[in-house]
XYZ file of N, CA and C in Angstrom:
522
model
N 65.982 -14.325 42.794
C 67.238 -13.641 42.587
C 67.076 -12.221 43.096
N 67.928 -11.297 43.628
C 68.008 -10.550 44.196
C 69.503 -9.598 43.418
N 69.533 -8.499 43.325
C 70.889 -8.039 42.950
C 71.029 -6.576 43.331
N 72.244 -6.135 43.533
C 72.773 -5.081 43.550
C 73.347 -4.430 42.230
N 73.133 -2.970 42.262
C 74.224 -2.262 41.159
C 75.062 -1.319 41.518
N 76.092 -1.486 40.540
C 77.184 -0.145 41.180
C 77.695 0.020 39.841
N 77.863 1.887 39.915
C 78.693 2.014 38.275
C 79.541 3.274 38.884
N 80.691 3.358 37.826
C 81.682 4.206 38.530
C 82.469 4.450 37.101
N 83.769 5.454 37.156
C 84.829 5.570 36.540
C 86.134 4.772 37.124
N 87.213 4.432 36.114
C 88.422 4.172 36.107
C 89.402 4.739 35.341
N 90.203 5.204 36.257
C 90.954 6.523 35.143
C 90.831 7.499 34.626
N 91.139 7.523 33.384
C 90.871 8.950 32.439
C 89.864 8.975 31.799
N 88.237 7.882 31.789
C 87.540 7.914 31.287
C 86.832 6.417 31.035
N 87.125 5.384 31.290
C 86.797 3.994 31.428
C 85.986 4.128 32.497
N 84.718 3.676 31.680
C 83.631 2.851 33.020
C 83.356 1.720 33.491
N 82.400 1.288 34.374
C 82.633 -0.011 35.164
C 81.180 0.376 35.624
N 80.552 -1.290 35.274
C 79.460 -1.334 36.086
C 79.914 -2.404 36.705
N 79.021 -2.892 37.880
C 78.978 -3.668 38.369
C 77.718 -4.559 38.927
N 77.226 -5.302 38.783
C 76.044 -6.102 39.778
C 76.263 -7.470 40.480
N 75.992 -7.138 41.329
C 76.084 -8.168 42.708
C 74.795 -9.263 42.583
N 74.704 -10.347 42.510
C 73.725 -11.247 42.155
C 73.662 -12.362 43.341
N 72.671 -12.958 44.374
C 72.340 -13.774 44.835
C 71.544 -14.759 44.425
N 71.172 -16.031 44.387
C 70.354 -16.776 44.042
C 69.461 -17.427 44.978
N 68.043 -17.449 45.125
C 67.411 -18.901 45.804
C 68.290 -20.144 46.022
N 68.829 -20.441 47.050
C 69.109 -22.061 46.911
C 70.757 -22.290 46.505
N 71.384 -21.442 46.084
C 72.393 -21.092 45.366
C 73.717 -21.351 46.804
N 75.193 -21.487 46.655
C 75.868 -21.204 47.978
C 76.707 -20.379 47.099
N 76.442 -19.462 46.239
C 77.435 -18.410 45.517
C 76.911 -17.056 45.742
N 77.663 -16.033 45.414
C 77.440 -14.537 45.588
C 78.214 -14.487 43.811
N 77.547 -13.933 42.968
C 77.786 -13.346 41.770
C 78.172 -11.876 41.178
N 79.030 -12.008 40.429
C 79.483 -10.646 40.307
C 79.296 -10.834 38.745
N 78.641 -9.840 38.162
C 78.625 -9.343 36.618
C 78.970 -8.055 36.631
N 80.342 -8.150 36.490
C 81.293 -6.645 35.730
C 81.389 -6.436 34.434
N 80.770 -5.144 33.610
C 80.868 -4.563 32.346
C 82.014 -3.373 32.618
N 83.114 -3.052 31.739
C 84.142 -2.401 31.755
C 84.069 -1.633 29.961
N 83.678 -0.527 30.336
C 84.368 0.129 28.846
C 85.345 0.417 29.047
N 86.807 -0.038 28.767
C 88.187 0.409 28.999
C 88.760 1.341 27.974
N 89.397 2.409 28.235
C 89.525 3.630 27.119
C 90.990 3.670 27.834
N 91.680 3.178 28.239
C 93.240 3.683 29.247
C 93.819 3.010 28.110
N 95.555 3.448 28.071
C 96.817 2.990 27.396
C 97.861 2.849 28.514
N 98.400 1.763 28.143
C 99.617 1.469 29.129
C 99.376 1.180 30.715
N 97.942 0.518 30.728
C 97.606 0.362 32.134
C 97.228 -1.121 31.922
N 97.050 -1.630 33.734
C 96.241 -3.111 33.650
C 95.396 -3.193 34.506
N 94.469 -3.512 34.388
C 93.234 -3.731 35.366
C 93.397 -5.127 36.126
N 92.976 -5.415 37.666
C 93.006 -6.199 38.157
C 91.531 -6.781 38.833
N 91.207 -7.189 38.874
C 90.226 -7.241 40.335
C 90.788 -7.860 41.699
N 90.661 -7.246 42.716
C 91.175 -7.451 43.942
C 90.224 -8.047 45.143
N 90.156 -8.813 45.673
C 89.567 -9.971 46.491
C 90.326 -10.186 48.101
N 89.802 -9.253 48.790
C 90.805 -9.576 50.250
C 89.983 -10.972 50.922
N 91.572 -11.630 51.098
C 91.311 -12.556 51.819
C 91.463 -12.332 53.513
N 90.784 -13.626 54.102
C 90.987 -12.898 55.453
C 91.176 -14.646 56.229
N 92.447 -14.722 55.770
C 93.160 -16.141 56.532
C 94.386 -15.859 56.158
N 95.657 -16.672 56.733
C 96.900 -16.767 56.449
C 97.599 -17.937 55.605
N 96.331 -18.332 54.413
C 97.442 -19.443 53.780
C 98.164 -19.635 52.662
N 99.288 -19.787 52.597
C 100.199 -20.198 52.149
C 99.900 -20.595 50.799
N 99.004 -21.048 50.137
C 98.940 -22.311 49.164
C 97.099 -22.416 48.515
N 96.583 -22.473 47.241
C 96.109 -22.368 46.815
C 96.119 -23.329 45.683
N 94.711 -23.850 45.348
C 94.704 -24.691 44.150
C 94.217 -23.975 43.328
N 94.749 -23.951 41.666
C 94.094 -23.195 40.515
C 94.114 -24.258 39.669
N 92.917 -23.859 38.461
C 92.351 -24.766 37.548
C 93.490 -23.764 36.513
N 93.942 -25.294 35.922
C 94.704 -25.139 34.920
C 94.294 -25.966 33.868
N 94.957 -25.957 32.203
C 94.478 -26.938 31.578
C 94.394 -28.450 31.729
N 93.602 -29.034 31.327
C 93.595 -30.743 31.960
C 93.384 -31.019 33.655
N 93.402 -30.037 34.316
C 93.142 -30.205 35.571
C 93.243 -29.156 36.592
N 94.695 -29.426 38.050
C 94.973 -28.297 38.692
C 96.027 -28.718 39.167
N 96.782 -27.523 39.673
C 97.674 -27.337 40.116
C 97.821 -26.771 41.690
N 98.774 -26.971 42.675
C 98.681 -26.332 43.743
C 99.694 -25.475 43.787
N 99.702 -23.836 44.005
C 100.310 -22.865 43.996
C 100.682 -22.216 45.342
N 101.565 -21.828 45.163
C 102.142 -20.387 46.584
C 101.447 -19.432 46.402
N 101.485 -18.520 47.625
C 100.704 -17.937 47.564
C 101.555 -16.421 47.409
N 102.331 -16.324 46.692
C 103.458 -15.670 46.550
C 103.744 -14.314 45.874
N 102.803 -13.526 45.529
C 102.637 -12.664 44.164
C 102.819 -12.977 43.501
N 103.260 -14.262 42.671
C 103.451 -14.373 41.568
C 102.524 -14.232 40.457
N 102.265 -13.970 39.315
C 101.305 -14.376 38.237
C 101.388 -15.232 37.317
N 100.097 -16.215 37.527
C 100.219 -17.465 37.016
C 99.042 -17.502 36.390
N 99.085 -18.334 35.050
C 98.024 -18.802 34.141
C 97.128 -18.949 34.636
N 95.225 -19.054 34.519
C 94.368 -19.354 35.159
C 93.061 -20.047 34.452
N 92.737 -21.054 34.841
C 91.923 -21.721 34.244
C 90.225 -21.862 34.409
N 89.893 -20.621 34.717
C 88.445 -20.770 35.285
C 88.020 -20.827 36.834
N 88.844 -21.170 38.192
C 88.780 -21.574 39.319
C 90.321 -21.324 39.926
N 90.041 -20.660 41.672
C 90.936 -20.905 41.824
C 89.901 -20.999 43.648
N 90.861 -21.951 43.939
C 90.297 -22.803 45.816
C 91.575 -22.678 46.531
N 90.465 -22.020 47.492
C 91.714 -21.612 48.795
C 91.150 -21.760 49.936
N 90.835 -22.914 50.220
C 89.806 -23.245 51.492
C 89.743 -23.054 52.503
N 88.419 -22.421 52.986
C 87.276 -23.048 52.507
C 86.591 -22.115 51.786
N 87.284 -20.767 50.641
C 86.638 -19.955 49.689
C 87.217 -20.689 48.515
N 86.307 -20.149 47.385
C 86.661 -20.372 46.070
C 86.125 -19.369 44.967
N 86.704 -19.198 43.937
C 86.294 -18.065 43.088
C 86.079 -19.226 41.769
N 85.039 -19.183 41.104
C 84.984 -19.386 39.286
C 85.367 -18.098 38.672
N 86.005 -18.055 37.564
C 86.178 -16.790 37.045
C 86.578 -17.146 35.518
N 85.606 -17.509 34.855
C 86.009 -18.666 33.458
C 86.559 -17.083 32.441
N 86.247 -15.718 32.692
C 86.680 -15.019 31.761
C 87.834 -13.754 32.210
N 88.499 -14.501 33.313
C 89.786 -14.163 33.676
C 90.791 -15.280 33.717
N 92.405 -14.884 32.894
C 92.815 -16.076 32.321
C 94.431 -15.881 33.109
N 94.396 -14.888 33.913
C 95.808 -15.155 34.835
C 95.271 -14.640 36.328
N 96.378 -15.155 37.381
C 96.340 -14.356 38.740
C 97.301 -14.334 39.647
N 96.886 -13.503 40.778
C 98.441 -13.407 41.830
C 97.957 -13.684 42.840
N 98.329 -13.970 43.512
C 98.020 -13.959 45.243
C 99.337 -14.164 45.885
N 98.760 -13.517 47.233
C 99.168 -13.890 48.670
C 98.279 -14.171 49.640
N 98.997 -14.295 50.992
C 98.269 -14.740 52.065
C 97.024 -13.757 52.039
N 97.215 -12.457 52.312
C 95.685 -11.529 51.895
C 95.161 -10.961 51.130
N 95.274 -11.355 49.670
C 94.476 -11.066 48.968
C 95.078 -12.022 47.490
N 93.694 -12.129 46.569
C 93.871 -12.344 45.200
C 93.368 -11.419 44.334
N 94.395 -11.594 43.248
C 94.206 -10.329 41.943
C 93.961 -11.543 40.782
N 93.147 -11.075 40.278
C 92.644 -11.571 39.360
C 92.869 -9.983 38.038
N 93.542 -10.831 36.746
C 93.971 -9.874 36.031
C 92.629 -9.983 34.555
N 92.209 -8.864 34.474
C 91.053 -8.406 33.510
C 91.808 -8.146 32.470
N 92.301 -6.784 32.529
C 92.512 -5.943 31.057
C 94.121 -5.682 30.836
N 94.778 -5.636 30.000
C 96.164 -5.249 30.178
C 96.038 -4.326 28.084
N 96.780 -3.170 28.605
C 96.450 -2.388 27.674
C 97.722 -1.581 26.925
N 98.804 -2.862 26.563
C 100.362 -2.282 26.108
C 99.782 -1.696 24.298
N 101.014 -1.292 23.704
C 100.941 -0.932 22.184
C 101.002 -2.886 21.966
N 100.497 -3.031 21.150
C 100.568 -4.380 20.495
C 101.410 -4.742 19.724
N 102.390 -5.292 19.702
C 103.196 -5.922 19.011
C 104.443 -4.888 19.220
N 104.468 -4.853 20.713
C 105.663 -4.085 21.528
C 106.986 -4.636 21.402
N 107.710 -5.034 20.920
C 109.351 -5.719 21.047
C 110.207 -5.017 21.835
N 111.222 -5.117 22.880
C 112.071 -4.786 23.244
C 113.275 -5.185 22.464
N 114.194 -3.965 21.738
C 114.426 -2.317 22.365
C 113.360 -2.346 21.452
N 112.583 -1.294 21.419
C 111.389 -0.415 20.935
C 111.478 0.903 21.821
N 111.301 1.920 20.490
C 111.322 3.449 20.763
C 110.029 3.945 21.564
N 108.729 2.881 21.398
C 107.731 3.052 21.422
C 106.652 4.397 20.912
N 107.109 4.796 19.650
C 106.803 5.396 19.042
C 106.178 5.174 17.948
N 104.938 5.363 17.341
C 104.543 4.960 15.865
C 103.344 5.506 15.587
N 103.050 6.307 14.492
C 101.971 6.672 14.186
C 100.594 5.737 13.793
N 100.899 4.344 13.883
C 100.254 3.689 13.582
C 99.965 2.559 15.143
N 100.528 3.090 16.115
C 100.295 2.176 17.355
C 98.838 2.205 17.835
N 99.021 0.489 17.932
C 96.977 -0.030 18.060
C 97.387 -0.742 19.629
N 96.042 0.084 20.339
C 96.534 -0.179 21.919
C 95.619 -1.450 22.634
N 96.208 -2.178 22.997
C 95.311 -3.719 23.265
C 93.847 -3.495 24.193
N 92.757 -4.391 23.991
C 91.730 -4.112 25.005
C 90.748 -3.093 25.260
N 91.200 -2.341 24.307
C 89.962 -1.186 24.070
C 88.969 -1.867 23.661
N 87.702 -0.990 24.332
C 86.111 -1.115 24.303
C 85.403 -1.482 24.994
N 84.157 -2.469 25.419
C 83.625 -3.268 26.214
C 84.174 -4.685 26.563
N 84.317 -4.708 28.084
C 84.572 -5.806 28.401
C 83.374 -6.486 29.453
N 82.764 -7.994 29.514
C 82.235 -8.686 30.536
C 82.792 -9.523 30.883
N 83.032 -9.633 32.229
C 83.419 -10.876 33.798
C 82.256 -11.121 34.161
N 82.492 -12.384 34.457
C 81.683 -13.363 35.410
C 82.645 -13.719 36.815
N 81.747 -13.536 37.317
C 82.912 -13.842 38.516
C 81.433 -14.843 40.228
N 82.119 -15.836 40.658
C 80.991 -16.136 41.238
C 82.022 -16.640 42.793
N 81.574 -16.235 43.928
C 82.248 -16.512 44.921
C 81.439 -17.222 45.515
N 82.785 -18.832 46.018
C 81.788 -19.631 47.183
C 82.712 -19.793 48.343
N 82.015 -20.461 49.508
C 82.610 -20.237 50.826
C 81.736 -22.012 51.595
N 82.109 -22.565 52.107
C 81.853 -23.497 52.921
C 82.311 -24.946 52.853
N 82.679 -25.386 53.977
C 83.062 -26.781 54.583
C 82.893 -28.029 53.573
N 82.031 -27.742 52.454
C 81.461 -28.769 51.501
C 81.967 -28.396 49.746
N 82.399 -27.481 49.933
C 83.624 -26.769 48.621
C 84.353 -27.478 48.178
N 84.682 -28.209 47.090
C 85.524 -28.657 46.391
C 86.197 -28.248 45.331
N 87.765 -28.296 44.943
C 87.838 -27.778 43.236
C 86.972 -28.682 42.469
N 86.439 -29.866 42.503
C 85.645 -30.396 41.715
C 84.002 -29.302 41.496
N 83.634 -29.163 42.231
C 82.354 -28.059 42.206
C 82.864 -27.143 41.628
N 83.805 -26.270 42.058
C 84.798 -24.728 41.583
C 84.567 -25.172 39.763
N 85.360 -26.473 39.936
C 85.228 -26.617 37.748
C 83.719 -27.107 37.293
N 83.214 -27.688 38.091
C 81.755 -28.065 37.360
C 80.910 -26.663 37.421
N 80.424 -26.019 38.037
C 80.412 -24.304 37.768
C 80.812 -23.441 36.859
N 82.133 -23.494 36.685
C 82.792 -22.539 35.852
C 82.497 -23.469 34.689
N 81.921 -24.673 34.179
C 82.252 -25.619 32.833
C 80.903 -24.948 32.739
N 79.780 -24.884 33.691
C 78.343 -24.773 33.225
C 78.623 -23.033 32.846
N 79.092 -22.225 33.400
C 78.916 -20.781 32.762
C 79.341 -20.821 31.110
N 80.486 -21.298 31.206
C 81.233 -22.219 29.336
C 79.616 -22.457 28.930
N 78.785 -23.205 29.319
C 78.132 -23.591 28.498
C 76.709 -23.054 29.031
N 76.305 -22.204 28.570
C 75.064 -21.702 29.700
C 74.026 -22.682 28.928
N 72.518 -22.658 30.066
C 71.679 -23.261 29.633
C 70.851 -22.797 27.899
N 70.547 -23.295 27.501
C 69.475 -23.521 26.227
C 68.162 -23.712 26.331
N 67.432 -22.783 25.348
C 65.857 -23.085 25.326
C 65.383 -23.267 23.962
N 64.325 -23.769 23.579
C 64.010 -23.897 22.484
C 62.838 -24.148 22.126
N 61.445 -24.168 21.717
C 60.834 -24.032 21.170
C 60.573 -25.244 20.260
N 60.273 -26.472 20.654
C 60.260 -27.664 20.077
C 58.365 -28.347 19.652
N 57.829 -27.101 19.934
C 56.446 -27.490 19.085
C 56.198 -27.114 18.546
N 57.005 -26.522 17.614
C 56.103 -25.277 16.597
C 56.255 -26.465 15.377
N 55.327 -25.912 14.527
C 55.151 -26.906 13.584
C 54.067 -27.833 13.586
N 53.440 -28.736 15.019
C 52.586 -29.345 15.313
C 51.431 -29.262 15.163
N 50.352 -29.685 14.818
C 49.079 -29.736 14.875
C 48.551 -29.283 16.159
N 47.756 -28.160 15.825
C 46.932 -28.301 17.105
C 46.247 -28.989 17.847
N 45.325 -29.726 18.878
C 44.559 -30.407 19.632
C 43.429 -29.572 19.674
């Protein structure tokens, strides 16, 4: 394994690390983003330029997937989204937008909580969403042999990372 780091500000005081992760053997490029978010009334995105013209995109939704426009819109997100022949896992980002050049993937959104319209938005007691530490996983793949089936078996194994354990203790020595 091999990695990069990067740390920076956002805003009025929110930090951001970042590390870039390669693997032996691996066909992914990894991203582990830590975010202390301290902003009100903002939303964080992550932004992903694409560099093709298409139209149409598959995203992992519940029970399966769906095929989407590529439209700005923002739509629910289920761990994966394939736009071939790239694909992103992103099991701890849960909406996104795209167009033809680029995808946003939405992190942090930071309204007063329990905002109703009309609201004065005033209250001495207003609690602002998403404050503190945040971690993304984020893992990018690229090639001819890409499937959304791989995109979800990936993002299911980060859901469940590996286990170790310690299964001789107790035993008699030899």
């Amino acid at each position: 394994m091999a990695s990069l780091m990067q740390s920076g500000r956002i805003g009025r005081g929110s930090q951001l690390s970042a590390e870039w992760r390669v693997y032996a053997g691996e066909s992914f490029i990894e991203l582990r983003l830590a975010v202390l978010w301290c902003e009100a009334h903002k939303l964080l995105k992550l932004i992903v330029p694409l560099h093709g013209e298409s139209s149409k995109r598959c995203d992992g939704v519940m029970g399966g997937s769906i095929v989407r426009p590529n439209d700005g819109k923002e739509w629910p997100l289920r761990d994966w989204t394939y736009i071939a022949p790239f694909g992103v896992t992103a099991p701890d980002s849960y909406a996104l937008d795209a167009t033809p050049g680029r995808l946003r993937f939405t992190l942090l959104r930071s309204p007063i909580l329990a905002h109703h319209d009309p609201h004065p938005g005033t209250n001495p007691r207003s609690v602002i969403a998403d404050q503190g530490r945040h971690e993304f996983l984020f893992r990018f793949f690229c090639g001819k042999k890409l499937t959304p089936e791989l995109l979800d078996q990936h993002a299911l194994m980060c859901h469940r990372p590996l286990l170790a354990a310690d299964v001789t203790k107790g035993m008699p020595r030899r």
